[in-house]
PDB file of C-alpha atoms and ligand atoms in Angstrom:
ATOM      1  CA  MET A   1       5.567  -2.887 -29.116  1.00  0.00           C
ATOM      2  CA  SER A   2       6.712  -5.997 -30.917  1.00  0.00           C
ATOM      3  CA  LYS A   3       4.415  -8.479 -32.427  1.00  0.00           C
ATOM      4  CA  ASP A   4       5.494 -11.387 -30.258  1.00  0.00           C
ATOM      5  CA  PHE A   5       4.844  -9.358 -27.050  1.00  0.00           C
ATOM      6  CA  HIS A   6       1.193  -8.745 -28.220  1.00  0.00           C
ATOM      7  CA  ASP A   7       0.491 -12.081 -29.782  1.00  0.00           C
ATOM      8  CA  GLN A   8       0.148 -13.852 -26.520  1.00  0.00           C
ATOM      9  CA  GLY A   9      -3.509 -14.909 -26.459  1.00  0.00           C
ATOM     10  CA  PRO A  10      -4.404 -17.856 -24.307  1.00  0.00           C
ATOM     11  CA  ARG A  11      -4.588 -20.277 -27.081  1.00  0.00           C
ATOM     12  CA  ARG A  12      -1.129 -19.513 -28.583  1.00  0.00           C
ATOM     13  CA  VAL A  13       1.276 -22.545 -28.150  1.00  0.00           C
ATOM     14  CA  GLY A  14       4.041 -21.468 -25.808  1.00  0.00           C
ATOM     15  CA  GLN A  15       7.535 -21.000 -26.850  1.00  0.00           C
ATOM     16  CA  VAL A  16      11.143 -20.823 -25.292  1.00  0.00           C
ATOM     17  CA  LYS A  17      13.542 -18.442 -26.769  1.00  0.00           C
ATOM     18  CA  GLU A  18      17.220 -17.665 -26.025  1.00  0.00           C
ATOM     19  CA  VAL A  19      18.141 -13.963 -26.015  1.00  0.00           C
ATOM     20  CA  THR A  20      21.343 -12.320 -25.209  1.00  0.00           C
ATOM     21  CA  SER A  21      21.002  -9.026 -27.101  1.00  0.00           C
ATOM     22  CA  LEU A  22      19.745  -5.921 -25.380  1.00  0.00           C
ATOM     23  CA  ALA A  23      18.570  -4.687 -28.705  1.00  0.00           C
ATOM     24  CA  ASN A  24      16.113  -7.635 -29.015  1.00  0.00           C
ATOM     25  CA  PRO A  25      12.487  -5.935 -29.557  1.00  0.00           C
ATOM     26  CA  ILE A  26      10.975  -8.183 -27.005  1.00  0.00           C
ATOM     27  CA  ILE A  27      13.437  -7.339 -24.378  1.00  0.00           C
ATOM     28  CA  LYS A  28      12.976  -3.593 -25.287  1.00  0.00           C
ATOM     29  CA  ASP A  29       9.035  -4.087 -24.606  1.00  0.00           C
ATOM     30  CA  ILE A  30       9.728  -5.743 -21.364  1.00  0.00           C
ATOM     31  CA  LYS A  31      12.080  -2.899 -20.284  1.00  0.00           C
ATOM     32  CA  ALA A  32       9.278  -0.422 -21.363  1.00  0.00           C
ATOM     33  CA  LEU A  33       7.194  -1.847 -18.613  1.00  0.00           C
ATOM     34  CA  THR A  34       9.035   0.372 -16.270  1.00  0.00           C
ATOM     35  CA  ASN A  35       6.867   3.267 -17.754  1.00  0.00           C
ATOM     36  CA  LYS A  36       3.289   3.607 -16.632  1.00  0.00           C
ATOM     37  CA  LYS A  37       2.120   4.340 -20.219  1.00  0.00           C
ATOM     38  CA  SER A  38       3.496   0.836 -21.576  1.00  0.00           C
ATOM     39  CA  ARG A  39       1.918  -0.913 -18.515  1.00  0.00           C
ATOM     40  CA  GLU A  40      -1.367   0.730 -19.277  1.00  0.00           C
ATOM     41  CA  GLU A  41      -1.109  -0.115 -23.004  1.00  0.00           C
ATOM     42  CA  SER A  42      -0.189  -3.536 -22.563  1.00  0.00           C
ATOM     43  CA  GLY A  43      -2.281  -4.289 -19.325  1.00  0.00           C
ATOM     44  CA  THR A  44       0.722  -6.081 -17.857  1.00  0.00           C
ATOM     45  CA  PHE A  45       3.420  -5.499 -15.236  1.00  0.00           C
ATOM     46  CA  LEU A  46       6.808  -6.946 -14.033  1.00  0.00           C
ATOM     47  CA  ALA A  47       7.350  -9.052 -10.824  1.00  0.00           C
ATOM     48  CA  GLU A  48      10.844 -10.058 -10.025  1.00  0.00           C
ATOM     49  CA  GLY A  49      12.069 -13.143  -8.099  1.00  0.00           C
ATOM     50  CA  LEU A  50      11.147 -16.861  -8.294  1.00  0.00           C
ATOM     51  CA  LYS A  51       9.073 -16.899  -5.109  1.00  0.00           C
ATOM     52  CA  LEU A  52       6.754 -14.037  -6.388  1.00  0.00           C
ATOM     53  CA  VAL A  53       6.304 -15.716  -9.721  1.00  0.00           C
ATOM     54  CA  ILE A  54       5.437 -19.050  -8.018  1.00  0.00           C
ATOM     55  CA  ASP A  55       3.021 -17.226  -5.583  1.00  0.00           C
ATOM     56  CA  ALA A  56       1.439 -15.431  -8.476  1.00  0.00           C
ATOM     57  CA  ILE A  57       1.012 -18.669 -10.742  1.00  0.00           C
ATOM     58  CA  GLU A  58      -0.185 -20.463  -7.729  1.00  0.00           C
ATOM     59  CA  LEU A  59      -2.959 -17.823  -6.852  1.00  0.00           C
ATOM     60  CA  GLY A  60      -4.080 -18.065 -10.687  1.00  0.00           C
ATOM     61  CA  TRP A  61      -2.537 -14.790 -12.071  1.00  0.00           C
ATOM     62  CA  THR A  62      -2.026 -14.905 -15.919  1.00  0.00           C
ATOM     63  CA  ILE A  63       1.715 -15.081 -16.849  1.00  0.00           C
ATOM     64  CA  ARG A  64       2.497 -13.691 -20.341  1.00  0.00           C
ATOM     65  CA  THR A  65       6.181 -14.023 -20.246  1.00  0.00           C
ATOM     66  CA  LEU A  66       8.718 -15.760 -17.944  1.00  0.00           C
ATOM     67  CA  VAL A  67      12.250 -14.494 -18.044  1.00  0.00           C
ATOM     68  CA  TYR A  68      15.068 -16.434 -16.511  1.00  0.00           C
ATOM     69  CA  ALA A  69      18.858 -15.820 -16.397  1.00  0.00           C
ATOM     70  CA  LYS A  70      21.021 -18.656 -17.804  1.00  0.00           C
ATOM     71  CA  ALA A  71      22.437 -19.426 -14.393  1.00  0.00           C
ATOM     72  CA  ALA A  72      18.877 -20.417 -13.241  1.00  0.00           C
ATOM     73  CA  LYS A  73      18.480 -22.867 -16.098  1.00  0.00           C
ATOM     74  CA  GLY A  74      17.833 -26.567 -14.787  1.00  0.00           C
ATOM     75  CA  LYS A  75      16.600 -25.549 -11.439  1.00  0.00           C
ATOM     76  CA  PRO A  76      13.621 -27.665 -10.726  1.00  0.00           C
ATOM     77  CA  LEU A  77      11.222 -24.889  -9.536  1.00  0.00           C
ATOM     78  CA  VAL A  78      12.337 -22.615 -12.514  1.00  0.00           C
ATOM     79  CA  GLU A  79      11.826 -25.440 -14.970  1.00  0.00           C
ATOM     80  CA  GLN A  80       8.254 -26.147 -13.319  1.00  0.00           C
ATOM     81  CA  MET A  81       7.472 -22.414 -13.821  1.00  0.00           C
ATOM     82  CA  ALA A  82       8.739 -22.439 -17.479  1.00  0.00           C
ATOM     83  CA  ALA A  83       6.591 -25.566 -18.162  1.00  0.00           C
ATOM     84  CA  ARG A  84       3.502 -23.883 -16.691  1.00  0.00           C
ATOM     85  CA  THR A  85       4.013 -20.700 -18.677  1.00  0.00           C
ATOM     86  CA  VAL A  86       4.477 -22.577 -22.011  1.00  0.00           C
ATOM     87  CA  ALA A  87       1.452 -24.764 -21.061  1.00  0.00           C
ATOM     88  CA  SER A  88      -0.704 -21.696 -20.549  1.00  0.00           C
ATOM     89  CA  GLY A  89       0.443 -20.183 -23.925  1.00  0.00           C
ATOM     90  CA  GLY A  90       3.015 -17.885 -22.529  1.00  0.00           C
ATOM     91  CA  LEU A  91       6.557 -16.990 -23.655  1.00  0.00           C
ATOM     92  CA  VAL A  92       9.662 -18.208 -21.856  1.00  0.00           C
ATOM     93  CA  LEU A  93      12.911 -16.270 -22.413  1.00  0.00           C
ATOM     94  CA  GLU A  94      16.319 -17.627 -21.339  1.00  0.00           C
ATOM     95  CA  VAL A  95      18.602 -14.514 -21.146  1.00  0.00           C
ATOM     96  CA  SER A  96      22.071 -13.575 -20.200  1.00  0.00           C
ATOM     97  CA  GLU A  97      22.560 -11.871 -16.870  1.00  0.00           C
ATOM     98  CA  LYS A  98      23.377  -8.570 -18.699  1.00  0.00           C
ATOM     99  CA  VAL A  99      19.754  -8.706 -20.141  1.00  0.00           C
ATOM    100  CA  ILE A 100      17.977  -9.580 -16.890  1.00  0.00           C
ATOM    101  CA  ALA A 101      19.968  -6.925 -14.994  1.00  0.00           C
ATOM    102  CA  SER A 102      18.728  -4.273 -17.581  1.00  0.00           C
ATOM    103  CA  ILE A 103      15.193  -5.290 -17.316  1.00  0.00           C
ATOM    104  CA  THR A 104      15.124  -4.715 -13.561  1.00  0.00           C
ATOM    105  CA  ARG A 105      17.847  -1.990 -13.542  1.00  0.00           C
ATOM    106  CA  ARG A 106      19.535  -3.845 -10.762  1.00  0.00           C
ATOM    107  CA  ASP A 107      23.367  -4.531 -10.376  1.00  0.00           C
ATOM    108  CA  ASN A 108      22.242  -7.822  -8.428  1.00  0.00           C
ATOM    109  CA  PRO A 109      19.269  -8.762 -10.302  1.00  0.00           C
ATOM    110  CA  GLN A 110      16.929 -11.518  -9.491  1.00  0.00           C
ATOM    111  CA  MET A 111      17.356 -14.617 -11.753  1.00  0.00           C
ATOM    112  CA  VAL A 112      13.709 -14.726 -12.578  1.00  0.00           C
ATOM    113  CA  VAL A 113      11.206 -12.136 -13.818  1.00  0.00           C
ATOM    114  CA  GLY A 114       7.516 -12.730 -14.747  1.00  0.00           C
ATOM    115  CA  ILE A 115       5.359 -10.437 -16.862  1.00  0.00           C
ATOM    116  CA  PHE A 116       1.759 -10.920 -15.601  1.00  0.00           C
ATOM    117  CA  GLU A 117      -1.496  -9.376 -16.663  1.00  0.00           C
ATOM    118  CA  GLN A 118      -2.928  -6.721 -14.452  1.00  0.00           C
ATOM    119  CA  ARG A 119      -6.008  -7.189 -12.539  1.00  0.00           C
ATOM    120  CA  TRP A 120      -8.323  -4.492 -11.346  1.00  0.00           C
ATOM    121  CA  MET A 121     -11.473  -5.190  -9.154  1.00  0.00           C
ATOM    122  CA  PRO A 122     -14.320  -3.228 -10.475  1.00  0.00           C
ATOM    123  CA  LEU A 123     -15.737  -1.064  -7.530  1.00  0.00           C
ATOM    124  CA  ARG A 124     -19.368  -2.168  -8.329  1.00  0.00           C
ATOM    125  CA  ASP A 125     -18.157  -5.804  -7.492  1.00  0.00           C
ATOM    126  CA  ILE A 126     -17.023  -4.809  -3.930  1.00  0.00           C
ATOM    127  CA  ARG A 127     -19.950  -5.625  -1.450  1.00  0.00           C
ATOM    128  CA  PRO A 128     -18.415  -5.665   1.851  1.00  0.00           C
ATOM    129  CA  ARG A 129     -19.693  -8.284   4.410  1.00  0.00           C
ATOM    130  CA  ASP A 130     -19.581  -8.349   8.405  1.00  0.00           C
ATOM    131  CA  GLY A 131     -16.005  -8.729   9.673  1.00  0.00           C
ATOM    132  CA  GLU A 132     -14.409  -7.058   6.406  1.00  0.00           C
ATOM    133  CA  THR A 133     -12.089  -4.124   6.425  1.00  0.00           C
ATOM    134  CA  TRP A 134     -11.202  -2.112   3.180  1.00  0.00           C
ATOM    135  CA  VAL A 135      -8.598   0.624   2.844  1.00  0.00           C
ATOM    136  CA  ALA A 136      -9.469   3.541   0.630  1.00  0.00           C
ATOM    137  CA  LEU A 137      -6.527   5.597  -0.102  1.00  0.00           C
ATOM    138  CA  ASP A 138      -7.062   9.318  -1.317  1.00  0.00           C
ATOM    139  CA  ARG A 139      -4.361  10.204  -4.032  1.00  0.00           C
ATOM    140  CA  VAL A 140      -1.727   8.224  -2.617  1.00  0.00           C
ATOM    141  CA  ARG A 141       1.565   9.392  -4.322  1.00  0.00           C
ATOM    142  CA  ASP A 142       4.403   7.486  -3.108  1.00  0.00           C
ATOM    143  CA  PRO A 143       4.934   3.889  -4.521  1.00  0.00           C
ATOM    144  CA  GLY A 144       6.669   2.708  -1.453  1.00  0.00           C
ATOM    145  CA  ASN A 145       3.894   3.813   0.657  1.00  0.00           C
ATOM    146  CA  LEU A 146       1.335   1.977  -1.437  1.00  0.00           C
ATOM    147  CA  GLY A 147       3.345  -1.236  -1.555  1.00  0.00           C
ATOM    148  CA  THR A 148       3.738  -1.154   2.236  1.00  0.00           C
ATOM    149  CA  ILE A 149       0.091  -0.598   2.623  1.00  0.00           C
ATOM    150  CA  ILE A 150      -0.935  -3.350   0.311  1.00  0.00           C
ATOM    151  CA  ARG A 151       1.533  -5.854   2.242  1.00  0.00           C
ATOM    152  CA  THR A 152       0.047  -4.607   5.528  1.00  0.00           C
ATOM    153  CA  ALA A 153      -3.417  -4.837   4.491  1.00  0.00           C
ATOM    154  CA  ASP A 154      -2.682  -8.442   3.485  1.00  0.00           C
ATOM    155  CA  ALA A 155      -1.034  -9.293   7.013  1.00  0.00           C
ATOM    156  CA  ALA A 156      -3.879  -7.613   8.872  1.00  0.00           C
ATOM    157  CA  GLY A 157      -6.653  -9.619   6.740  1.00  0.00           C
ATOM    158  CA  ALA A 158      -8.012  -6.729   5.031  1.00  0.00           C
ATOM    159  CA  SER A 159     -10.149  -7.459   2.061  1.00  0.00           C
ATOM    160  CA  GLY A 160      -8.747  -4.839  -0.416  1.00  0.00           C
ATOM    161  CA  ILE A 161      -7.530  -1.533  -1.418  1.00  0.00           C
ATOM    162  CA  ILE A 162      -9.599   1.343  -3.142  1.00  0.00           C
ATOM    163  CA  LEU A 163      -7.608   3.897  -4.836  1.00  0.00           C
ATOM    164  CA  VAL A 164      -9.387   7.169  -4.884  1.00  0.00           C
ATOM    165  CA  GLY A 165      -8.493   9.964  -7.383  1.00  0.00           C
ATOM    166  CA  GLU A 166      -5.235  10.161  -9.156  1.00  0.00           C
ATOM    167  CA  THR A 167      -2.967   7.832  -7.460  1.00  0.00           C
ATOM    168  CA  THR A 168       0.547   6.224  -7.983  1.00  0.00           C
ATOM    169  CA  ASP A 169       0.292   2.985  -9.985  1.00  0.00           C
ATOM    170  CA  PRO A 170       0.064  -0.429  -7.803  1.00  0.00           C
ATOM    171  CA  PHE A 171       1.944  -2.258 -10.662  1.00  0.00           C
ATOM    172  CA  SER A 172       4.990  -0.100 -10.832  1.00  0.00           C
ATOM    173  CA  LEU A 173       8.047  -1.971 -10.263  1.00  0.00           C
ATOM    174  CA  GLU A 174       8.792  -0.187  -6.871  1.00  0.00           C
ATOM    175  CA  THR A 175       5.205  -0.727  -5.629  1.00  0.00           C
ATOM    176  CA  VAL A 176       5.336  -4.354  -6.565  1.00  0.00           C
ATOM    177  CA  ARG A 177       8.663  -4.693  -4.707  1.00  0.00           C
ATOM    178  CA  ALA A 178       7.467  -3.003  -1.636  1.00  0.00           C
ATOM    179  CA  THR A 179       4.396  -5.320  -1.490  1.00  0.00           C
ATOM    180  CA  MET A 180       6.707  -8.343  -1.080  1.00  0.00           C
ATOM    181  CA  GLY A 181       4.277 -10.416  -3.099  1.00  0.00           C
ATOM    182  CA  SER A 182       0.887  -9.327  -1.418  1.00  0.00           C
ATOM    183  CA  VAL A 183       0.017  -7.376  -4.747  1.00  0.00           C
ATOM    184  CA  PHE A 184      -1.104 -10.955  -5.795  1.00  0.00           C
ATOM    185  CA  ALA A 185      -3.263 -11.513  -2.680  1.00  0.00           C
ATOM    186  CA  VAL A 186      -5.034  -8.178  -2.095  1.00  0.00           C
ATOM    187  CA  PRO A 187      -7.514  -6.934  -4.570  1.00  0.00           C
ATOM    188  CA  VAL A 188      -7.135  -3.498  -5.646  1.00  0.00           C
ATOM    189  CA  ALA A 189      -9.939  -1.004  -7.174  1.00  0.00           C
ATOM    190  CA  ARG A 190      -9.779   2.402  -8.352  1.00  0.00           C
ATOM    191  CA  ALA A 191     -12.420   5.136  -8.531  1.00  0.00           C
ATOM    192  CA  ALA A 192     -12.853   8.818  -8.839  1.00  0.00           C
ATOM    193  CA  PRO A 193     -13.981  10.642  -5.597  1.00  0.00           C
ATOM    194  CA  GLU A 194     -17.459  10.997  -6.885  1.00  0.00           C
ATOM    195  CA  GLU A 195     -17.603   7.221  -7.697  1.00  0.00           C
ATOM    196  CA  PHE A 196     -16.372   6.314  -4.317  1.00  0.00           C
ATOM    197  CA  ILE A 197     -18.939   8.655  -2.521  1.00  0.00           C
ATOM    198  CA  ALA A 198     -21.841   7.080  -4.625  1.00  0.00           C
ATOM    199  CA  TRP A 199     -20.693   3.632  -3.889  1.00  0.00           C
ATOM    200  CA  ARG A 200     -20.205   4.094  -0.144  1.00  0.00           C
ATOM    201  CA  LYS A 201     -23.790   5.378   0.079  1.00  0.00           C
ATOM    202  CA  SER A 202     -25.195   1.971  -1.134  1.00  0.00           C
ATOM    203  CA  ALA A 203     -22.488  -0.342   0.428  1.00  0.00           C
ATOM    204  CA  GLY A 204     -23.634  -0.406   4.033  1.00  0.00           C
ATOM    205  CA  VAL A 205     -20.256   0.334   5.363  1.00  0.00           C
ATOM    206  CA  SER A 206     -18.854   2.591   8.089  1.00  0.00           C
ATOM    207  CA  VAL A 207     -16.433   4.905   6.827  1.00  0.00           C
ATOM    208  CA  VAL A 208     -13.695   5.733   9.295  1.00  0.00           C
ATOM    209  CA  ALA A 209     -11.724   8.798   7.804  1.00  0.00           C
ATOM    210  CA  THR A 210      -8.369   9.662   9.543  1.00  0.00           C
ATOM    211  CA  HIS A 211      -7.739  13.336   9.752  1.00  0.00           C
ATOM    212  CA  LEU A 212      -5.255  15.374  11.890  1.00  0.00           C
ATOM    213  CA  ALA A 213      -8.345  17.484  12.858  1.00  0.00           C
ATOM    214  CA  GLY A 214     -10.389  14.472  13.859  1.00  0.00           C
ATOM    215  CA  ALA A 215     -12.121  14.664  17.291  1.00  0.00           C
ATOM    216  CA  VAL A 216     -12.464  10.980  17.975  1.00  0.00           C
ATOM    217  CA  ASP A 217      -9.519   8.978  19.499  1.00  0.00           C
ATOM    218  CA  TYR A 218      -9.118   5.906  16.987  1.00  0.00           C
ATOM    219  CA  ARG A 219      -9.190   3.552  19.969  1.00  0.00           C
ATOM    220  CA  THR A 220     -12.879   4.459  20.974  1.00  0.00           C
ATOM    221  CA  ILE A 221     -14.500   3.653  17.754  1.00  0.00           C
ATOM    222  CA  ASP A 222     -16.565   0.418  17.436  1.00  0.00           C
ATOM    223  CA  TYR A 223     -15.229  -1.393  14.408  1.00  0.00           C
ATOM    224  CA  ARG A 224     -17.598  -4.322  14.822  1.00  0.00           C
ATOM    225  CA  LYS A 225     -21.041  -2.888  13.834  1.00  0.00           C
ATOM    226  CA  LYS A 226     -20.638  -2.845  10.134  1.00  0.00           C
ATOM    227  CA  PRO A 227     -17.941  -3.538   7.569  1.00  0.00           C
ATOM    228  CA  VAL A 228     -15.386  -0.887   7.776  1.00  0.00           C
ATOM    229  CA  VAL A 229     -13.853   1.392   5.263  1.00  0.00           C
ATOM    230  CA  LEU A 230     -10.587   3.120   6.555  1.00  0.00           C
ATOM    231  CA  LEU A 231     -10.121   6.265   4.646  1.00  0.00           C
ATOM    232  CA  MET A 232      -6.655   7.636   4.479  1.00  0.00           C
ATOM    233  CA  GLY A 233      -5.558  11.098   3.191  1.00  0.00           C
ATOM    234  CA  ASN A 234      -2.866  12.113   0.656  1.00  0.00           C
ATOM    235  CA  GLU A 235       0.701  12.323   2.051  1.00  0.00           C
ATOM    236  CA  GLN A 236       0.997  16.068   1.620  1.00  0.00           C
ATOM    237  CA  SER A 237      -2.425  17.728   1.897  1.00  0.00           C
ATOM    238  CA  GLY A 238      -4.490  15.015   3.850  1.00  0.00           C
ATOM    239  CA  LEU A 239      -8.147  14.374   3.161  1.00  0.00           C
ATOM    240  CA  PRO A 240      -9.975  16.956   1.154  1.00  0.00           C
ATOM    241  CA  ASP A 241     -13.266  18.131   2.785  1.00  0.00           C
ATOM    242  CA  GLN A 242     -15.292  16.455  -0.117  1.00  0.00           C
ATOM    243  CA  LEU A 243     -14.165  13.006   1.210  1.00  0.00           C
ATOM    244  CA  ALA A 244     -13.852  13.857   4.950  1.00  0.00           C
ATOM    245  CA  GLY A 245     -17.580  14.966   4.893  1.00  0.00           C
ATOM    246  CA  GLN A 246     -18.583  11.440   3.868  1.00  0.00           C
ATOM    247  CA  ALA A 247     -17.095   9.771   7.033  1.00  0.00           C
ATOM    248  CA  ASP A 248     -19.073   8.226   9.830  1.00  0.00           C
ATOM    249  CA  ALA A 249     -16.322   9.237  12.219  1.00  0.00           C
ATOM    250  CA  LEU A 250     -13.116  11.389  11.928  1.00  0.00           C
ATOM    251  CA  ALA A 251     -10.474   9.498  13.690  1.00  0.00           C
ATOM    252  CA  ARG A 252      -7.276  10.675  15.028  1.00  0.00           C
ATOM    253  CA  ILE A 253      -4.348   8.773  16.356  1.00  0.00           C
ATOM    254  CA  PRO A 254      -3.121  10.691  19.536  1.00  0.00           C
ATOM    255  CA  GLN A 255       0.693  11.797  19.123  1.00  0.00           C
ATOM    256  CA  GLN A 256       3.307  13.172  21.249  1.00  0.00           C
ATOM    257  CA  GLY A 257       6.647  14.865  20.245  1.00  0.00           C
ATOM    258  CA  ARG A 258       7.738  17.110  17.453  1.00  0.00           C
ATOM    259  CA  ALA A 259       6.353  15.164  14.445  1.00  0.00           C
ATOM    260  CA  ASP A 260       3.143  16.942  12.839  1.00  0.00           C
ATOM    261  CA  SER A 261       1.741  13.695  11.450  1.00  0.00           C
ATOM    262  CA  LEU A 262       2.573  10.109  11.070  1.00  0.00           C
ATOM    263  CA  ASN A 263       3.806   8.604   7.748  1.00  0.00           C
ATOM    264  CA  LEU A 264       0.741   7.480   5.762  1.00  0.00           C
ATOM    265  CA  ALA A 265       1.765   3.713   5.726  1.00  0.00           C
ATOM    266  CA  VAL A 266       2.436   3.785   9.239  1.00  0.00           C
ATOM    267  CA  ALA A 267      -0.913   5.540  10.105  1.00  0.00           C
ATOM    268  CA  THR A 268      -2.600   2.902   7.980  1.00  0.00           C
ATOM    269  CA  ALA A 269      -1.029   0.027   9.778  1.00  0.00           C
ATOM    270  CA  VAL A 270      -2.026   1.475  13.275  1.00  0.00           C
ATOM    271  CA  MET A 271      -5.663   1.811  12.105  1.00  0.00           C
ATOM    272  CA  LEU A 272      -5.744  -1.493  10.261  1.00  0.00           C
ATOM    273  CA  PHE A 273      -4.571  -3.473  13.534  1.00  0.00           C
ATOM    274  CA  GLU A 274      -6.848  -1.511  15.698  1.00  0.00           C
ATOM    275  CA  ALA A 275      -9.861  -2.107  13.418  1.00  0.00           C
ATOM    276  CA  ARG A 276      -9.398  -5.698  13.158  1.00  0.00           C
ATOM    277  CA  ARG A 277      -7.992  -6.347  16.665  1.00  0.00           C
ATOM    278  CA  HIS A 278     -11.128  -8.343  17.621  1.00  0.00           C
ATOM    279  CA  LEU A 279     -10.549 -10.505  14.606  1.00  0.00           C
ATOM    280  CA  LEU A 280      -6.673 -11.237  14.805  1.00  0.00           C
ATOM    281  CA  SER A 281      -5.231 -13.874  17.418  1.00  0.00           C
ATOM    282  CA  LEU A 282      -2.051 -15.602  17.668  1.00  0.00           C
ATOM    283  CA  ALA A 283      -3.997 -18.776  17.957  1.00  0.00           C
ATOM    284  CA  GLU A 284      -5.626 -18.450  14.408  1.00  0.00           C
ATOM    285  CA  GLY A 285      -3.094 -16.542  12.670  1.00  0.00           C
ATOM    286  CA  LYS A 286       0.617 -17.149  11.727  1.00  0.00           C
TER     287      LYS A 286
HETATM  288  N1  SAM B 301      -0.134  17.525   6.122  1.00  0.00           N
HETATM  289  C1  SAM B 301      -1.147  16.537   6.089  1.00  0.00           C
HETATM  290  C2  SAM B 301      -2.302  16.773   6.704  1.00  0.00           C
HETATM  291  O1  SAM B 301      -2.588  17.977   7.164  1.00  0.00           O
HETATM  292  O2  SAM B 301      -3.236  16.050   6.907  1.00  0.00           O
HETATM  293  C3  SAM B 301      -0.515  15.261   6.624  1.00  0.00           C
HETATM  294  C4  SAM B 301      -0.854  14.109   6.013  1.00  0.00           C
HETATM  295  S1  SAM B 301      -0.263  12.595   6.677  1.00  0.00           S
HETATM  296  C5  SAM B 301       1.375  12.409   6.404  1.00  0.00           C
HETATM  297  C6  SAM B 301      -1.045  11.341   5.652  1.00  0.00           C
HETATM  298  C7  SAM B 301      -2.304  10.892   6.104  1.00  0.00           C
HETATM  299  O3  SAM B 301      -1.994   9.871   7.140  1.00  0.00           O
HETATM  300  C8  SAM B 301      -3.218  11.712   6.772  1.00  0.00           C
HETATM  301  O4  SAM B 301      -4.266  12.290   5.712  1.00  0.00           O
HETATM  302  C9  SAM B 301      -4.142  10.773   7.647  1.00  0.00           C
HETATM  303  O5  SAM B 301      -4.952   9.725   6.760  1.00  0.00           O
HETATM  304  C10 SAM B 301      -3.036   9.827   8.198  1.00  0.00           C
HETATM  305  N2  SAM B 301      -2.471  10.354   9.459  1.00  0.00           N
HETATM  306  C11 SAM B 301      -1.191  10.523   9.705  1.00  0.00           C
HETATM  307  N3  SAM B 301      -1.112  10.852  11.098  1.00  0.00           N
HETATM  308  C12 SAM B 301      -2.249  10.694  11.521  1.00  0.00           C
HETATM  309  C13 SAM B 301      -2.810  10.965  12.920  1.00  0.00           C
HETATM  310  N4  SAM B 301      -1.861  11.230  13.959  1.00  0.00           N
HETATM  311  N5  SAM B 301      -4.128  10.619  13.042  1.00  0.00           N
HETATM  312  C14 SAM B 301      -4.850  10.192  12.061  1.00  0.00           C
HETATM  313  N6  SAM B 301      -4.508  10.038  10.889  1.00  0.00           N
HETATM  314  C15 SAM B 301      -3.148  10.261  10.610  1.00  0.00           C
END
């Protein structure tokens, strides 16, 4: 990683640089953020589009670098975000369209890209209260599924996501795209299966696990008694016994037709809107 990319502590005075070369080391570092290893090492990730960058900054996420295409120069909102990035000690890069297209690997790239610090919620800090719903995902593999679930959890008013076991990265470009900005609004925690099991024992929650062998119709469960954790299984193999055995209820969504199961993100959406049905109304919502 280049020195500039790392030397971005909060006290550093912000800078604006013009970059046109794909060989520029800062651009190389930014492009490397499409790899999980580089994201982990730097603790950062990419978010594309002016709207996402504005939302993230408004929600208090730390921006390390703002990249915008020359064509976006002078637009008031872009200038505002550039000023806020510089004021918080970040770096602003004005780049050619070729450079921004190579960062996001798109032919029609967004004109603005932000590099933000990752945020993980420590599991021990999750103390669900009445009316809260959390989603725990066992080994979710597909970035599109995870992004869709984060977006849906946001829309349903869930409190956050717990990633259990080895999962896809919530900060990958594909997942962030699929969240449509909700990655900045929904806390995400991660835990090994044993940590999740230990946490659930003291968290005072009702764990509703979804299982194709579940005996309980998901519509007959009382979701009001305690805070609820909806536990969803891996796309290929479903929930392992180790986790299913921790559930207060094994719920099933009745199906007809030839499909063996629902897509994970669809099943999570069905469960979320049922579990929070008593809390959602058109009068109070959007
Ligand atoms: N072959 C896997 C199995 O046997 O469980 C299918 C997994 S399914 C694609 C992914 C996850 O979505 C499941 O583990 C479960 O959490 C949820 N799911 C899908 N359809 C469901 C249904 N009809 N009832 C309850 N959960 C369901």
